[in-house]
Amino acid sequence: MEIIKQITDKKGTFIERYTHQDEVLSQYQYDVTKDESYKARMNYPANGLEAQLAQIIESYMVKYELSVSQKENIERISKGNKVVIGGQQAGLFVSPMYTLHKIISIIVLAKEQSKKLGTEIVPVFWIAGEDHDFDEVNHVNVYSSEHYLHKIKYHPSEDVTDSVSTLVFEEEALKFTIDRFITSLVETKTTKSIHALLNALPNNWTDHFQFIIHTLFKDYGLLLIDSQNKAFRSLETDILVWMFDNHAEIDQAFRYGQDKMKSLINEQQIITDTNVHLFMSYDGKRQLLKCIDGKYVLPKSDAVFTKAEIRAKIQAAPHLFSNNVVTRPLMEEMMFNTLSFIGGPSEIKYWGELKQVFDFAKVEMPPVVPRMRITYTNDKVLKDMKRFNISNEDLFEFGIAKFQNEFLGSKENPLLLSQMQETISNLEKDYEAMQLLEVTQETKQLLQDNLNYHKRQFEYFKKRYHHDIKRRHDIDFKALNAIGNVLHPGGGLQERLMHPLQFINNHHFGIFDEVIESITHYGFDHTIIKP
């Protein structure tokens, strides 16, 4: 495992501003680049839920065999040890790769701060099982042998409208999806083990996600909790009631904080038209509550409730209620004794819109730490990048099309193209002169149509000429395509599309252990790694 490059964010980008004491820090509590921030955060008092929370986590996780370090960390939770926490929706077979990078970030930062602070910090991953946006999590992307990406989806027989934690896999649909995924992989010595892992999956959506994460990271003491777990939600009851009772003030604080953050970064992350900021499961659908003229409505069911009715429902059946993006971070902080929260760039931005919500609740926002960004390369790609004089910085800034066009230009016959351009220019002058003759408007139109025809023919010639160049240099263009498709697929980050199990298939089941051990210091730069 070799760290090839660490790319610093360009000046003026959000993460660069956030990690260089920019004015955006006014919307956060701590400067995450300073050790003093974590030392200061250690003095923030515990919330009093420690023993109950530890018991709930243990009950949730015990269905799979707990490692020694997980048992120790559950005990530490009960005693009030601080945690490093982050979360994510439960993707199909745990996808995409950045979910794993978020978990790796949690583990690395917890290890690093444990040493610096002289006390054990516990890594925790929050599975957002209450989420119902199934289209975001129902698929995986797999690289073909030609390094193109193919999407494989799980297709249930009915639409998913409630929390994914309620979703049970349909046996035939799951088998079909697993078979498609496995047959898309290049067979290696690891493929059969991956197939066995997938065939052993639990039939619940978030349980399958937990099972894979537990298998990969249990030896690091990683603790997991599904936010839709009934016992966990029951422990949230008093907080949910408080959030409901104060939803108007929370909404006001949020709108004010969002406007302030928008003035600093000129963009808005959270888009919501609710003023209650809680979901309610009703009529088989997870729906946002809205307060209209003192009544509480569920738009997808046309159901209407009084404040007293909603309050009573929260107390009697808290599992029917869940947070939206505005109240989820606050709930997380009120449930866990957090040293720091780990999030992606967009999460960091939307936490900045919530500073005034935390202030209203009299809850301190923890250090909000950007997760590590990692891209994986290989010897072939590195060799080809050197051959074409492509740097990682230029690839991520300009995309592979720039280098494809430059290579194409280097193989063109410049005299041919210049003479072609001269011919077109001369034609345009000749036709312009003919337009000045005394002819009818219909003839003028015919002249223009005829000129356009010739210009189209020239464009067609140029296109076929370029096609011929690409055919003659097919190996070179395939190499260029591979660089783009592997490192910068679709003009975006590899970690948003690459699937962790395909990465394991190409290496071995301990590959992420090697990634963790190769990171000697938690940093904010984009890291390029060669396994």
PDB file of N, CA and C in Angstrom, residues 14-51:
ATOM      1  N   PHE A  14     -14.673  25.197  -0.796  1.00  0.00           N
ATOM      2  CA  PHE A  14     -15.248  25.206   0.548  1.00  0.00           C
ATOM      3  C   PHE A  14     -14.350  24.538   1.585  1.00  0.00           C
ATOM      4  N   ILE A  15     -13.851  23.321   1.293  1.00  0.00           N
ATOM      5  CA  ILE A  15     -13.034  22.621   2.286  1.00  0.00           C
ATOM      6  C   ILE A  15     -11.756  23.400   2.564  1.00  0.00           C
ATOM      7  N   GLU A  16     -11.177  24.037   1.559  1.00  0.00           N
ATOM      8  CA  GLU A  16      -9.988  24.860   1.779  1.00  0.00           C
ATOM      9  C   GLU A  16     -10.319  26.026   2.697  1.00  0.00           C
ATOM     10  N   ARG A  17     -11.438  26.661   2.476  1.00  0.00           N
ATOM     11  CA  ARG A  17     -11.847  27.770   3.346  1.00  0.00           C
ATOM     12  C   ARG A  17     -12.118  27.276   4.764  1.00  0.00           C
ATOM     13  N   TYR A  18     -12.796  26.147   4.848  1.00  0.00           N
ATOM     14  CA  TYR A  18     -13.183  25.600   6.155  1.00  0.00           C
ATOM     15  C   TYR A  18     -11.974  25.212   6.996  1.00  0.00           C
ATOM     16  N   THR A  19     -10.931  24.714   6.346  1.00  0.00           N
ATOM     17  CA  THR A  19      -9.756  24.244   7.090  1.00  0.00           C
ATOM     18  C   THR A  19      -8.661  25.307   7.192  1.00  0.00           C
ATOM     19  N   HIS A  20      -8.949  26.533   6.748  1.00  0.00           N
ATOM     20  CA  HIS A  20      -7.954  27.608   6.834  1.00  0.00           C
ATOM     21  C   HIS A  20      -8.530  28.844   7.529  1.00  0.00           C
ATOM     22  N   GLN A  21      -9.318  28.604   8.546  1.00  0.00           N
ATOM     23  CA  GLN A  21      -9.801  29.677   9.423  1.00  0.00           C
ATOM     24  C   GLN A  21     -10.523  30.794   8.659  1.00  0.00           C
ATOM     25  N   ASP A  22     -11.257  30.433   7.650  1.00  0.00           N
ATOM     26  CA  ASP A  22     -12.051  31.386   6.885  1.00  0.00           C
ATOM     27  C   ASP A  22     -13.237  31.858   7.738  1.00  0.00           C
ATOM     28  N   GLU A  23     -13.908  32.889   7.264  1.00  0.00           N
ATOM     29  CA  GLU A  23     -15.061  33.426   7.994  1.00  0.00           C
ATOM     30  C   GLU A  23     -16.222  32.426   8.078  1.00  0.00           C
ATOM     31  N   VAL A  24     -16.210  31.358   7.244  1.00  0.00           N
ATOM     32  CA  VAL A  24     -17.275  30.360   7.356  1.00  0.00           C
ATOM     33  C   VAL A  24     -17.259  29.689   8.742  1.00  0.00           C
ATOM     34  N   LEU A  25     -16.117  29.739   9.426  1.00  0.00           N
ATOM     35  CA  LEU A  25     -16.031  29.114  10.752  1.00  0.00           C
ATOM     36  C   LEU A  25     -16.966  29.766  11.759  1.00  0.00           C
ATOM     37  N   SER A  26     -17.484  30.949  11.446  1.00  0.00           N
ATOM     38  CA  SER A  26     -18.424  31.598  12.359  1.00  0.00           C
ATOM     39  C   SER A  26     -19.710  30.795  12.520  1.00  0.00           C
ATOM     40  N   GLN A  27     -19.970  29.871  11.571  1.00  0.00           N
ATOM     41  CA  GLN A  27     -21.167  29.033  11.646  1.00  0.00           C
ATOM     42  C   GLN A  27     -20.881  27.663  12.264  1.00  0.00           C
ATOM     43  N   TYR A  28     -19.724  27.524  12.886  1.00  0.00           N
ATOM     44  CA  TYR A  28     -19.364  26.275  13.564  1.00  0.00           C
ATOM     45  C   TYR A  28     -18.797  26.612  14.939  1.00  0.00           C
ATOM     46  N   GLN A  29     -18.720  25.605  15.779  1.00  0.00           N
ATOM     47  CA  GLN A  29     -18.248  25.812  17.141  1.00  0.00           C
ATOM     48  C   GLN A  29     -16.723  25.727  17.251  1.00  0.00           C
ATOM     49  N   TYR A  30     -16.127  24.822  16.462  1.00  0.00           N
ATOM     50  CA  TYR A  30     -14.708  24.520  16.637  1.00  0.00           C
ATOM     51  C   TYR A  30     -13.937  24.593  15.326  1.00  0.00           C
ATOM     52  N   ASP A  31     -12.641  24.915  15.456  1.00  0.00           N
ATOM     53  CA  ASP A  31     -11.701  24.810  14.359  1.00  0.00           C
ATOM     54  C   ASP A  31     -11.104  23.404  14.410  1.00  0.00           C
ATOM     55  N   VAL A  32     -11.450  22.557  13.409  1.00  0.00           N
ATOM     56  CA  VAL A  32     -11.086  21.142  13.475  1.00  0.00           C
ATOM     57  C   VAL A  32      -9.617  20.892  13.163  1.00  0.00           C
ATOM     58  N   THR A  33      -8.881  21.919  12.769  1.00  0.00           N
ATOM     59  CA  THR A  33      -7.462  21.735  12.455  1.00  0.00           C
ATOM     60  C   THR A  33      -6.584  21.849  13.701  1.00  0.00           C
ATOM     61  N   LYS A  34      -7.148  22.225  14.831  1.00  0.00           N
ATOM     62  CA  LYS A  34      -6.360  22.475  16.043  1.00  0.00           C
ATOM     63  C   LYS A  34      -6.608  21.395  17.106  1.00  0.00           C
ATOM     64  N   ASP A  35      -5.528  20.873  17.680  1.00  0.00           N
ATOM     65  CA  ASP A  35      -5.649  19.880  18.761  1.00  0.00           C
ATOM     66  C   ASP A  35      -6.408  20.442  19.948  1.00  0.00           C
ATOM     67  N   GLU A  36      -6.306  21.760  20.162  1.00  0.00           N
ATOM     68  CA  GLU A  36      -6.979  22.376  21.306  1.00  0.00           C
ATOM     69  C   GLU A  36      -8.496  22.223  21.232  1.00  0.00           C
ATOM     70  N   SER A  37      -9.022  22.123  20.010  1.00  0.00           N
ATOM     71  CA  SER A  37     -10.473  21.974  19.849  1.00  0.00           C
ATOM     72  C   SER A  37     -10.954  20.664  20.463  1.00  0.00           C
ATOM     73  N   TYR A  38     -10.211  19.582  20.237  1.00  0.00           N
ATOM     74  CA  TYR A  38     -10.611  18.274  20.756  1.00  0.00           C
ATOM     75  C   TYR A  38     -10.403  18.210  22.269  1.00  0.00           C
ATOM     76  N   LYS A  39      -9.347  18.861  22.743  1.00  0.00           N
ATOM     77  CA  LYS A  39      -9.127  18.913  24.190  1.00  0.00           C
ATOM     78  C   LYS A  39     -10.255  19.677  24.872  1.00  0.00           C
ATOM     79  N   ALA A  40     -10.662  20.774  24.274  1.00  0.00           N
ATOM     80  CA  ALA A  40     -11.755  21.566  24.840  1.00  0.00           C
ATOM     81  C   ALA A  40     -13.066  20.791  24.809  1.00  0.00           C
ATOM     82  N   ARG A  41     -13.309  20.070  23.726  1.00  0.00           N
ATOM     83  CA  ARG A  41     -14.551  19.311  23.585  1.00  0.00           C
ATOM     84  C   ARG A  41     -14.660  18.212  24.641  1.00  0.00           C
ATOM     85  N   MET A  42     -13.537  17.697  25.104  1.00  0.00           N
ATOM     86  CA  MET A  42     -13.546  16.662  26.153  1.00  0.00           C
ATOM     87  C   MET A  42     -14.196  17.155  27.437  1.00  0.00           C
ATOM     88  N   ASN A  43     -14.238  18.468  27.638  1.00  0.00           N
ATOM     89  CA  ASN A  43     -14.827  19.030  28.852  1.00  0.00           C
ATOM     90  C   ASN A  43     -16.338  19.178  28.767  1.00  0.00           C
ATOM     91  N   TYR A  44     -16.913  18.926  27.579  1.00  0.00           N
ATOM     92  CA  TYR A  44     -18.365  19.054  27.435  1.00  0.00           C
ATOM     93  C   TYR A  44     -19.035  17.921  28.210  1.00  0.00           C
ATOM     94  N   PRO A  45     -20.020  18.230  29.057  1.00  0.00           N
ATOM     95  CA  PRO A  45     -20.592  17.211  29.954  1.00  0.00           C
ATOM     96  C   PRO A  45     -21.353  16.108  29.230  1.00  0.00           C
ATOM     97  N   ALA A  46     -21.377  14.918  29.833  1.00  0.00           N
ATOM     98  CA  ALA A  46     -22.135  13.778  29.295  1.00  0.00           C
ATOM     99  C   ALA A  46     -23.623  14.054  29.403  1.00  0.00           C
ATOM    100  N   ASN A  47     -24.416  13.322  28.621  1.00  0.00           N
ATOM    101  CA  ASN A  47     -25.860  13.610  28.554  1.00  0.00           C
ATOM    102  C   ASN A  47     -26.715  12.786  29.500  1.00  0.00           C
ATOM    103  N   GLY A  48     -26.116  11.796  30.180  1.00  0.00           N
ATOM    104  CA  GLY A  48     -26.866  10.995  31.144  1.00  0.00           C
ATOM    105  C   GLY A  48     -27.556   9.776  30.563  1.00  0.00           C
ATOM    106  N   LEU A  49     -27.413   9.552  29.256  1.00  0.00           N
ATOM    107  CA  LEU A  49     -28.067   8.403  28.616  1.00  0.00           C
ATOM    108  C   LEU A  49     -27.115   7.221  28.431  1.00  0.00           C
ATOM    109  N   GLU A  50     -25.928   7.304  29.010  1.00  0.00           N
ATOM    110  CA  GLU A  50     -24.849   6.376  28.691  1.00  0.00           C
ATOM    111  C   GLU A  50     -25.229   4.901  28.888  1.00  0.00           C
ATOM    112  N   ALA A  51     -25.723   4.559  30.055  1.00  0.00           N
ATOM    113  CA  ALA A  51     -26.004   3.149  30.374  1.00  0.00           C
ATOM    114  C   ALA A  51     -27.099   2.589  29.460  1.00  0.00           C
TER     115      ALA A  51
END
